[in-house]
Short mmCIF file of C-alpha atoms in Angstrom, two decimals:
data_model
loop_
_atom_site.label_atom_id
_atom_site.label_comp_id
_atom_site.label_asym_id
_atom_site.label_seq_id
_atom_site.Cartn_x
_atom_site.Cartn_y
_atom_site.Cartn_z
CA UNK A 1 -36.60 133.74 -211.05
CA UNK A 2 -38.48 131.86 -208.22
CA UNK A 3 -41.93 133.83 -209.56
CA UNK A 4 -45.04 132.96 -210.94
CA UNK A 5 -46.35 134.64 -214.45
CA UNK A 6 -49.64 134.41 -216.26
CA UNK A 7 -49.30 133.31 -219.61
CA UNK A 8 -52.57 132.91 -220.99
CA UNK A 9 -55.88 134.42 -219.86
CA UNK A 10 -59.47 133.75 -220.63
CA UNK A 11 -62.97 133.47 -219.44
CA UNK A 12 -62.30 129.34 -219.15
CA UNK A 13 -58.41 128.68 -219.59
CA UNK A 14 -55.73 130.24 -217.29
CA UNK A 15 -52.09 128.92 -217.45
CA UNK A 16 -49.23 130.10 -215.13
CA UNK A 17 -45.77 129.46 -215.28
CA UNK A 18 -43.11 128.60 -212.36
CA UNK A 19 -39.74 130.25 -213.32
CA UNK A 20 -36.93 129.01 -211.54
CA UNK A 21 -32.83 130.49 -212.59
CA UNK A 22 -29.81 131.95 -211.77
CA UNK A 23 -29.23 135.46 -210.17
CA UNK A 24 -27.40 137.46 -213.26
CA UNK A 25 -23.78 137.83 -214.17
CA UNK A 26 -22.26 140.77 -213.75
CA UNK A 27 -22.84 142.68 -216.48
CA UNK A 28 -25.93 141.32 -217.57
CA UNK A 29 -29.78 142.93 -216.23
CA UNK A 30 -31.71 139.98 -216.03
CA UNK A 31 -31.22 137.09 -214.70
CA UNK A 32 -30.95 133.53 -216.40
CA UNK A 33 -34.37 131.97 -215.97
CA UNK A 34 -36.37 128.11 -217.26
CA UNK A 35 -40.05 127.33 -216.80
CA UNK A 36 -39.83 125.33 -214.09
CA UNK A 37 -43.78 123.74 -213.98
CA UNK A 38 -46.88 125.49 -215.49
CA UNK A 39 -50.44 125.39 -213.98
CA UNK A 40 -53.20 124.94 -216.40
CA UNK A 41 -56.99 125.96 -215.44
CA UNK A 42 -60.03 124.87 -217.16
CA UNK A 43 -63.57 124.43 -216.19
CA UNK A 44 -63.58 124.05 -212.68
CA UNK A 45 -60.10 121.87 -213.01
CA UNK A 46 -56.38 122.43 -212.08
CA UNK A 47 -53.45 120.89 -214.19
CA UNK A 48 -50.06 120.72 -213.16
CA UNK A 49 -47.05 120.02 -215.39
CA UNK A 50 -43.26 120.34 -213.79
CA UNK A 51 -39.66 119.16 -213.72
CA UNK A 52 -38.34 117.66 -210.66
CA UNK A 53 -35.35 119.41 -209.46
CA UNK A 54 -32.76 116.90 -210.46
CA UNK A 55 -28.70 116.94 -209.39
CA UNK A 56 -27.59 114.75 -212.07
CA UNK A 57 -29.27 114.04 -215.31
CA UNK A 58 -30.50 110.51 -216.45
CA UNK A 59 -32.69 110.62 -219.97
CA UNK A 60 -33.50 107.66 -219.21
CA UNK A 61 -35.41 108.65 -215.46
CA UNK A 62 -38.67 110.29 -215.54
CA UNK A 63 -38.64 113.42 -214.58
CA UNK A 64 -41.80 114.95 -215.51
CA UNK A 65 -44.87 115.28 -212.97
CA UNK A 66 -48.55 115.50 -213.64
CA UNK A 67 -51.23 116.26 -211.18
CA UNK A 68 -54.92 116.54 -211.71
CA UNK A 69 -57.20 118.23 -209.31
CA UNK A 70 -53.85 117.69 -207.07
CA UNK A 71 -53.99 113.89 -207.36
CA UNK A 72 -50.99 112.27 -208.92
CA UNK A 73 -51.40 111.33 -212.74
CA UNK A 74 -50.14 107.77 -212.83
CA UNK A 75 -48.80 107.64 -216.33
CA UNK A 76 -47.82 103.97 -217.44
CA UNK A 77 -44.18 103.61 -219.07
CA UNK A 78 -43.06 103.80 -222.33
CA UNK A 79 -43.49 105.29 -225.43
CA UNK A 80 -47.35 106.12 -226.81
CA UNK A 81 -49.25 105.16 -223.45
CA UNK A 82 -52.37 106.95 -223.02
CA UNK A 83 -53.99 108.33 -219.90
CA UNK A 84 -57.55 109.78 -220.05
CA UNK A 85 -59.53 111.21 -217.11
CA UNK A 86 -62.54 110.20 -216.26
CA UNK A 87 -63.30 113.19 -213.71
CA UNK A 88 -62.37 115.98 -216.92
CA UNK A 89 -63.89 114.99 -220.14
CA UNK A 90 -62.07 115.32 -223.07
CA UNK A 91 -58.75 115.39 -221.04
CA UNK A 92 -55.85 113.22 -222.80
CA UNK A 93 -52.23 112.65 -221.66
CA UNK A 94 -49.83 110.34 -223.93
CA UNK A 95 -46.10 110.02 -223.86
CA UNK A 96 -44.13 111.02 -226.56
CA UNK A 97 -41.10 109.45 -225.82
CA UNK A 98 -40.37 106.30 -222.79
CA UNK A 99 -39.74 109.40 -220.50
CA UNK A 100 -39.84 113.06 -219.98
CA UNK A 101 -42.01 113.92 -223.20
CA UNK A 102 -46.08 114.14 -223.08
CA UNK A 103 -48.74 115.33 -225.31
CA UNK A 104 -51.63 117.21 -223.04
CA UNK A 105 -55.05 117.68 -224.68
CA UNK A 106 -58.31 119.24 -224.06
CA UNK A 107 -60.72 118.56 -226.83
CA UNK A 108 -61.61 121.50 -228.68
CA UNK A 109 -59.81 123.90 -226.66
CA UNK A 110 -55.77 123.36 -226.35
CA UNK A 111 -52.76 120.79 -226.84
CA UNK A 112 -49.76 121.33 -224.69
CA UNK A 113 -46.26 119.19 -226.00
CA UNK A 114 -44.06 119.38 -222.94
CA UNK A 115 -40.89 118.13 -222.27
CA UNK A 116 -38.00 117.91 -219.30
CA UNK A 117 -34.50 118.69 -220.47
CA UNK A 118 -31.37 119.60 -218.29
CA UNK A 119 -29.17 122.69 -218.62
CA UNK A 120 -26.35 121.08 -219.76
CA UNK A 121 -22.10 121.40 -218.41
CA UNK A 122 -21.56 122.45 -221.99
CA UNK A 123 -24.49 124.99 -222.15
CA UNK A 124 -23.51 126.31 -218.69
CA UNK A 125 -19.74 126.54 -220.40
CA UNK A 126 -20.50 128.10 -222.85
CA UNK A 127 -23.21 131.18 -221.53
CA UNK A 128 -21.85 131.17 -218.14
CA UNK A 129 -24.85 130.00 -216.54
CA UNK A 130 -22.94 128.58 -213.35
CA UNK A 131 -24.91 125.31 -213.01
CA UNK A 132 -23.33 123.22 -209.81
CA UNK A 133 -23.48 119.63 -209.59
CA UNK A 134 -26.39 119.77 -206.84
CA UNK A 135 -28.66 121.29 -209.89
CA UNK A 136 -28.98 120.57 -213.37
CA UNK A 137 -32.17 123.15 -213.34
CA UNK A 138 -34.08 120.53 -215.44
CA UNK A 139 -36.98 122.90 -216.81
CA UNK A 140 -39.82 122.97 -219.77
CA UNK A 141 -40.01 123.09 -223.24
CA UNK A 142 -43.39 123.97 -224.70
CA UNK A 143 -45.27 124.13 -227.65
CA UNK A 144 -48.87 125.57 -227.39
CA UNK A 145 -51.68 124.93 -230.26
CA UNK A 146 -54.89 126.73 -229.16
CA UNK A 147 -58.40 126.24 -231.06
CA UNK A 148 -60.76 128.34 -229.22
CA UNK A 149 -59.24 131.77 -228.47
CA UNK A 150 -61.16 135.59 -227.82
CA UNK A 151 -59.75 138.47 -229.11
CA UNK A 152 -59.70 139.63 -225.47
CA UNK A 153 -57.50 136.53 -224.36
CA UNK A 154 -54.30 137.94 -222.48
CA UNK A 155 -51.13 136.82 -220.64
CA UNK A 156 -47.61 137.04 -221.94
CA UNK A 157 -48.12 134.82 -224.73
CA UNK A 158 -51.94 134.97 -224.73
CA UNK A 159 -51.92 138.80 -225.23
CA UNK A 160 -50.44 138.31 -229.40
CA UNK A 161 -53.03 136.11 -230.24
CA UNK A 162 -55.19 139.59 -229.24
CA UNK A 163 -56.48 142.27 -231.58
CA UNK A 164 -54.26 144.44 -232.75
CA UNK A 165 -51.52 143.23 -230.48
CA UNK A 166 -47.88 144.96 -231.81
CA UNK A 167 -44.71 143.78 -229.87
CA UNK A 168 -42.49 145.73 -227.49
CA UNK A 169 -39.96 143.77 -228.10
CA UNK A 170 -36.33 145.03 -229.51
CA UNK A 171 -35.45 142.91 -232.25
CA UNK A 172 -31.95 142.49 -232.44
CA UNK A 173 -30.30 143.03 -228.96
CA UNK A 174 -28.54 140.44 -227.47
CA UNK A 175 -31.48 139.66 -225.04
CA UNK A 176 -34.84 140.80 -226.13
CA UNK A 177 -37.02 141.32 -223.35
CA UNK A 178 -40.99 141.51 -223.08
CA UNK A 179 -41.65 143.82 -220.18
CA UNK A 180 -45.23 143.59 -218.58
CA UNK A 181 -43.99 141.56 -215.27
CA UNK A 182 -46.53 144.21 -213.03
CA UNK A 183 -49.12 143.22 -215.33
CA UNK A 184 -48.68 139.51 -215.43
CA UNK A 185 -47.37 138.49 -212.16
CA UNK A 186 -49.22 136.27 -209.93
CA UNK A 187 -49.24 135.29 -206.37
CA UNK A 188 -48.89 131.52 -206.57
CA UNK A 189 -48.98 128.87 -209.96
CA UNK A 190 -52.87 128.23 -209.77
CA UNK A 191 -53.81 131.84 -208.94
CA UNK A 192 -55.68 134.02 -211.28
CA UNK A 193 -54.72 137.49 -209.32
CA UNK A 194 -52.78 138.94 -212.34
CA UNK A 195 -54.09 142.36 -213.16
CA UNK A 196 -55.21 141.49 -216.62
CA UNK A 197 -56.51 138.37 -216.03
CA UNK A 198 -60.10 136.99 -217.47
CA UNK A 199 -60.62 133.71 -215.57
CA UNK A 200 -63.79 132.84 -214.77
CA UNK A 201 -64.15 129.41 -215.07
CA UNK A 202 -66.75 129.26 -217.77
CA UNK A 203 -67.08 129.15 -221.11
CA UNK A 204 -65.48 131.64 -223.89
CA UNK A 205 -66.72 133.38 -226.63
CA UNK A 206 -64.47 132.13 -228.68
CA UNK A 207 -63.45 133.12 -232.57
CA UNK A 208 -64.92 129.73 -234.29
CA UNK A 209 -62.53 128.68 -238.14
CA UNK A 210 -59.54 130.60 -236.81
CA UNK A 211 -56.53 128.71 -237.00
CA UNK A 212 -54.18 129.77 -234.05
CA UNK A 213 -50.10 129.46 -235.01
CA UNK A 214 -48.53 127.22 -232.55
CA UNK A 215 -46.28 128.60 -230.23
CA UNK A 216 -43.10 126.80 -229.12
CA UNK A 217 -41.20 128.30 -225.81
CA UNK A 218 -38.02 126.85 -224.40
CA UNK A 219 -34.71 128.00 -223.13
CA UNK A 220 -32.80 129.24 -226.16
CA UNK A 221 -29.45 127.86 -224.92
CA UNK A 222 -27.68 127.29 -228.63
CA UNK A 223 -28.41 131.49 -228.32
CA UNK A 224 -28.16 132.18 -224.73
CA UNK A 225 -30.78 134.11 -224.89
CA UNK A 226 -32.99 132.81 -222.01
CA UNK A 227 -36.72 131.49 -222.97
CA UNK A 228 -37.54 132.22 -226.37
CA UNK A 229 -41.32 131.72 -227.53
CA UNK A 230 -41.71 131.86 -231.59
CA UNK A 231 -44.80 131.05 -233.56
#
């Protein structure tokens, strides 16, 4: 919790992601931890995308920010309104639902479906989460759709769209974990200082006709497993 991790890599696209949670249980390793906000770099541009922290939930209340280039995204109300940039071509933002659910899209290169949701009293019942009335830890849910990809791209999820890429991961245990965090861990949510990363703000040799498997991350509560990524 309260670090930064790269979760793609390339040549021209760099996402982080803000993890925010609760220290562990006893008994349990790790502790409980949401994607908080996610910084998205392309071309020479910076994208952010985060929950506000939020005491008590209102699904009616936006509670999604957007910043571009660190100027606030002014996103007009209700569902299907469009925002395109006029400073990064081929940018599009529209909402998905009146609040709290947005499409993000680069032409040619990625769409990004995020949306705010609270940790619920019920999910915090039920896997002992320990969420107070001063937090509802509202946090991401992602789905990822990339269309122009390397087979050197890396990150945490960028690394199994890779050559040859065979997971760590345990399947079966009651909390599968990734490993990697001194390979993916960066100083701040806009900083490409991970030791793997590829960023170079330019343009990628990418695999042309490939069709990448969307990739949808969120918190895994009806498990209580943490975030879960699946393509």
């Amino acid at each position: 919790k309260d670090r930064d991790f790269c979760l793609v890599s390339e040549t021209n696209l760099h996402i982080n992601g803000h993890f925010i949670g609760k220290s562990k249980n006893q008994g349990l390793k790790r502790d409980f931890t949401w994607v908080q906000s996610i910084g998205v770099q392309f071309d020479s541009h910076k994208l952010y995308l985060g929950a506000n922290k939020v005491a008590k939930w209102d699904d009616a209340r936006d509670e999604l920010s957007l910043l571009l280039d660190d100027q606030p995204i002014v996103l007009q109300p209700g569902r299907g309104a469009d925002w395109e940039s006029a400073s990064a071509p081929g940018l599009k933002i529209s909402r998905l639902q009146d609040a709290n659910s947005v499409t993000v899209e680069v032409a040619e290169s990625f769409v990004i479906t995020a949306r705010v949701v609270p940790i619920t009293a019920e999910e915090s019942r039920i896997h002992k989460y320990e969420i107070t009335e001063d937090d509802c830890f509202a946090h991401l849910e992602l789905n990822f759709k990339f269309f122009a990809l390397s087979p050197q791209v890396t990150g945490v999820l960028g690394q199994t769209y890779s050559a040859g890429f065979k997971s760590p991961v345990k399947v079966g245990v009651a909390m599968p974990i990734m490993g990697g965090e001194d390979k993916f861990a960066a100083s701040d949510l806009f900083s490409a200082d991970c030791k793997v990363a590829r960023f170079a703000g330019r343009a990628i040799e990418s695999v042309a006709g490939r069709n990448f498997p969307e990739v949808a991350c969120g918190s895994g509560s009806a498990a209580g497993r943490g975030i879960v990524c699946r393509k």
